[in-house]
Amino acid sequence: MNARHDGDSEVSPSSHDIHAPIFTLAALAVISVVVSIALIVAFHYLAVLRSRRSMAAEAMAQVAEQERQRAVDRFCSQVRLDISHWEQERQREARRREEEFLPPYSREPKLPSFSEIDDVPAVDETRGQMNGTMSEFAQIDSETLPPPSY
């Protein structure tokens, strides 16, 4: 290919030799652009994955916090309920002890009904004998006693 002629000392390069560096440079440029795009896509994909992981972790943390708050609320309501029952039981026990140690006359008096009063036999204090029921005794007293003076 490199032919020497008489008096011509120049070497004529072939067309393949001239264009080889340009094709190599173009191929390298295309490869570097493809690699750059691939790296950009890969880093973007990794960023999206990291973002999704962080959002998922944040959502899981939020759900865990809500569950923890519900558990705390259930525990607090149970404690309030237990305290309420304990307070009621303590009041009942205090009332029972109070009634147990009070003398019978200091307890709430039970008033008899009028029918019970009328049926009770009455004793005349002056004579010491039975005169009948309370209503009859009241009639005797009102007949024998002078009317009150106001």
mmCIF file of C-alpha atoms in Angstrom:
data_model
loop_
_atom_site.group_PDB
_atom_site.id
_atom_site.type_symbol
_atom_site.label_atom_id
_atom_site.label_comp_id
_atom_site.label_asym_id
_atom_site.label_seq_id
_atom_site.Cartn_x
_atom_site.Cartn_y
_atom_site.Cartn_z
ATOM 1 C CA MET A 1 0.000 0.000 0.000
ATOM 2 C CA ASN A 2 2.772 2.203 0.718
ATOM 3 C CA ALA A 3 4.316 2.287 -2.690
ATOM 4 C CA ARG A 4 7.494 4.080 -3.373
ATOM 5 C CA HIS A 5 8.011 5.677 -6.668
ATOM 6 C CA ASP A 6 11.237 6.929 -8.153
ATOM 7 C CA GLY A 7 11.927 10.238 -6.693
ATOM 8 C CA ASP A 8 8.823 10.352 -4.564
ATOM 9 C CA SER A 9 9.764 10.017 -0.935
ATOM 10 C CA GLU A 10 6.282 10.682 0.404
ATOM 11 C CA VAL A 11 4.153 7.881 1.679
ATOM 12 C CA SER A 12 0.530 8.144 0.723
ATOM 13 C CA PRO A 13 -1.694 7.031 3.528
ATOM 14 C CA SER A 14 -4.686 4.941 2.773
ATOM 15 C CA SER A 15 -8.199 6.267 3.416
ATOM 16 C CA HIS A 16 -8.699 3.628 6.070
ATOM 17 C CA ASP A 17 -5.789 4.909 8.090
ATOM 18 C CA ILE A 18 -7.065 8.505 8.016
ATOM 19 C CA HIS A 19 -10.610 7.804 9.224
ATOM 20 C CA ALA A 20 -9.724 5.251 11.907
ATOM 21 C CA PRO A 21 -9.084 7.770 14.699
ATOM 22 C CA ILE A 22 -12.336 9.632 13.935
ATOM 23 C CA PHE A 23 -14.411 6.443 14.135
ATOM 24 C CA THR A 24 -12.654 5.472 17.313
ATOM 25 C CA LEU A 25 -13.335 8.881 18.834
ATOM 26 C CA ALA A 26 -16.969 8.777 17.733
ATOM 27 C CA ALA A 27 -17.387 5.269 19.166
ATOM 28 C CA LEU A 28 -15.798 6.362 22.425
ATOM 29 C CA ALA A 29 -18.093 9.399 22.555
ATOM 30 C CA VAL A 30 -21.185 7.249 21.949
ATOM 31 C CA ILE A 31 -20.072 4.720 24.544
ATOM 32 C CA SER A 32 -19.391 7.473 27.097
ATOM 33 C CA VAL A 33 -22.826 9.031 26.448
ATOM 34 C CA VAL A 34 -24.510 5.618 26.828
ATOM 35 C CA VAL A 35 -22.555 4.906 30.015
ATOM 36 C CA SER A 36 -23.400 8.383 31.371
ATOM 37 C CA ILE A 37 -27.111 7.878 30.639
ATOM 38 C CA ALA A 38 -26.972 4.430 32.228
ATOM 39 C CA LEU A 39 -25.277 5.872 35.321
ATOM 40 C CA ILE A 40 -27.855 8.686 35.530
ATOM 41 C CA VAL A 41 -30.704 6.174 35.236
ATOM 42 C CA ALA A 42 -29.100 3.880 37.809
ATOM 43 C CA PHE A 43 -28.554 6.701 40.316
ATOM 44 C CA HIS A 44 -32.101 7.952 39.740
ATOM 45 C CA TYR A 45 -33.432 4.433 40.300
ATOM 46 C CA LEU A 46 -31.395 4.137 43.510
ATOM 47 C CA ALA A 47 -32.688 7.518 44.684
ATOM 48 C CA VAL A 48 -36.272 6.446 43.971
ATOM 49 C CA LEU A 49 -35.707 3.183 45.842
ATOM 50 C CA ARG A 50 -34.171 5.031 48.772
ATOM 51 C CA SER A 51 -37.081 7.485 48.758
ATOM 52 C CA ARG A 52 -39.610 4.639 48.685
ATOM 53 C CA ARG A 53 -37.788 2.870 51.500
ATOM 54 C CA SER A 54 -37.742 6.003 53.599
ATOM 55 C CA MET A 55 -41.435 6.624 52.893
ATOM 56 C CA ALA A 56 -42.217 3.013 53.783
ATOM 57 C CA ALA A 57 -40.127 3.257 56.938
ATOM 58 C CA GLU A 58 -41.855 6.516 57.828
ATOM 59 C CA ALA A 59 -45.276 4.951 57.228
ATOM 60 C CA MET A 60 -44.337 1.929 59.341
ATOM 61 C CA ALA A 61 -43.082 4.230 62.090
ATOM 62 C CA GLN A 62 -46.332 6.192 61.926
ATOM 63 C CA VAL A 63 -48.408 3.003 62.148
ATOM 64 C CA ALA A 64 -46.276 1.797 65.052
ATOM 65 C CA GLU A 65 -46.767 5.147 66.812
ATOM 66 C CA GLN A 66 -50.534 4.939 66.282
ATOM 67 C CA GLU A 67 -50.589 1.395 67.653
ATOM 68 C CA ARG A 68 -48.500 2.480 70.627
ATOM 69 C CA GLN A 69 -50.873 5.419 71.243
ATOM 70 C CA ARG A 70 -53.907 3.104 71.047
ATOM 71 C CA ALA A 71 -52.262 0.720 73.499
ATOM 72 C CA VAL A 72 -51.508 3.612 75.864
ATOM 73 C CA ASP A 73 -55.100 4.856 75.553
ATOM 74 C CA ARG A 74 -56.480 1.368 76.252
ATOM 75 C CA PHE A 75 -54.169 0.999 79.237
ATOM 76 C CA CYS A 76 -55.132 4.444 80.603
ATOM 77 C CA SER A 77 -58.853 3.782 80.177
ATOM 78 C CA GLN A 78 -58.441 0.416 81.905
ATOM 79 C CA VAL A 79 -56.541 2.091 84.746
ATOM 80 C CA ARG A 80 -59.272 4.763 85.061
ATOM 81 C CA LEU A 81 -61.909 2.034 85.092
ATOM 82 C CA ASP A 82 -59.970 0.074 87.713
ATOM 83 C CA ILE A 83 -59.545 3.221 89.825
ATOM 84 C CA SER A 84 -63.268 3.933 89.533
ATOM 85 C CA HIS A 85 -64.136 0.380 90.624
ATOM 86 C CA TRP A 86 -61.571 0.551 93.397
ATOM 87 C CA GLU A 87 -63.003 3.894 94.582
ATOM 88 C CA GLN A 88 -66.559 2.503 94.572
ATOM 89 C CA GLU A 89 -65.425 -0.574 96.458
ATOM 90 C CA ARG A 90 -63.541 1.583 98.951
ATOM 91 C CA GLN A 91 -66.641 3.729 99.534
ATOM 92 C CA ARG A 92 -68.806 0.629 100.019
ATOM 93 C CA GLU A 93 -66.269 -0.804 102.452
ATOM 94 C CA ALA A 94 -66.088 2.504 104.353
ATOM 95 C CA ARG A 95 -69.895 2.649 104.579
ATOM 96 C CA ARG A 96 -70.006 -0.969 105.758
ATOM 97 C CA ARG A 97 -67.358 -0.335 108.418
ATOM 98 C CA GLU A 98 -69.090 2.852 109.484
ATOM 99 C CA GLU A 99 -72.414 1.061 109.856
ATOM 100 C CA GLU A 100 -70.713 -1.844 111.613
ATOM 101 C CA PHE A 101 -69.116 0.329 114.301
ATOM 102 C CA LEU A 102 -71.966 2.819 114.783
ATOM 103 C CA PRO A 103 -74.216 2.184 117.743
ATOM 104 C CA PRO A 104 -77.727 1.128 116.714
ATOM 105 C CA TYR A 105 -79.335 4.409 117.809
ATOM 106 C CA SER A 106 -77.019 6.531 115.659
ATOM 107 C CA ARG A 107 -77.913 4.715 112.459
ATOM 108 C CA GLU A 108 -80.574 6.121 110.209
ATOM 109 C CA PRO A 109 -83.823 5.732 112.091
ATOM 110 C CA LYS A 110 -86.559 3.749 110.452
ATOM 111 C CA LEU A 111 -89.799 5.538 111.096
ATOM 112 C CA PRO A 112 -92.770 3.258 111.658
ATOM 113 C CA SER A 113 -95.852 3.667 109.532
ATOM 114 C CA PHE A 114 -99.071 4.995 111.047
ATOM 115 C CA SER A 115 -100.714 1.591 110.898
ATOM 116 C CA GLU A 116 -97.862 0.190 113.007
ATOM 117 C CA ILE A 117 -98.304 2.978 115.582
ATOM 118 C CA ASP A 118 -102.048 2.377 115.912
ATOM 119 C CA ASP A 119 -101.554 -1.329 116.548
ATOM 120 C CA VAL A 120 -98.986 -0.928 119.347
ATOM 121 C CA PRO A 121 -100.498 -1.490 122.785
ATOM 122 C CA ALA A 122 -100.105 1.544 125.002
ATOM 123 C CA VAL A 123 -99.412 1.607 128.727
ATOM 124 C CA ASP A 124 -100.926 4.289 130.910
ATOM 125 C CA GLU A 125 -97.946 5.586 132.840
ATOM 126 C CA THR A 126 -100.084 6.877 135.691
ATOM 127 C CA ARG A 127 -101.960 3.662 136.356
ATOM 128 C CA GLY A 128 -99.375 1.140 135.126
ATOM 129 C CA GLN A 129 -101.882 -0.859 133.181
ATOM 130 C CA MET A 130 -102.760 -1.536 129.560
ATOM 131 C CA ASN A 131 -105.362 0.743 128.097
ATOM 132 C CA GLY A 132 -105.455 -0.488 124.475
ATOM 133 C CA THR A 133 -103.793 0.797 121.363
ATOM 134 C CA MET A 134 -102.021 4.115 120.881
ATOM 135 C CA SER A 135 -105.020 5.666 119.149
ATOM 136 C CA GLU A 136 -107.271 4.670 122.033
ATOM 137 C CA PHE A 137 -104.687 6.023 124.482
ATOM 138 C CA ALA A 138 -104.644 9.327 122.581
ATOM 139 C CA GLN A 139 -108.428 9.498 122.843
ATOM 140 C CA ILE A 140 -108.308 8.802 126.589
ATOM 141 C CA ASP A 141 -105.650 11.486 127.099
ATOM 142 C CA SER A 142 -107.586 14.036 125.069
ATOM 143 C CA GLU A 143 -110.756 13.283 127.081
ATOM 144 C CA THR A 144 -109.112 13.431 130.497
ATOM 145 C CA LEU A 145 -106.648 16.258 129.924
ATOM 146 C CA PRO A 146 -107.786 19.832 129.736
ATOM 147 C CA PRO A 147 -107.230 21.571 126.356
ATOM 148 C CA PRO A 148 -103.911 23.344 126.044
ATOM 149 C CA SER A 149 -103.884 27.079 126.651
ATOM 150 C CA TYR A 150 -101.956 29.073 124.137
#
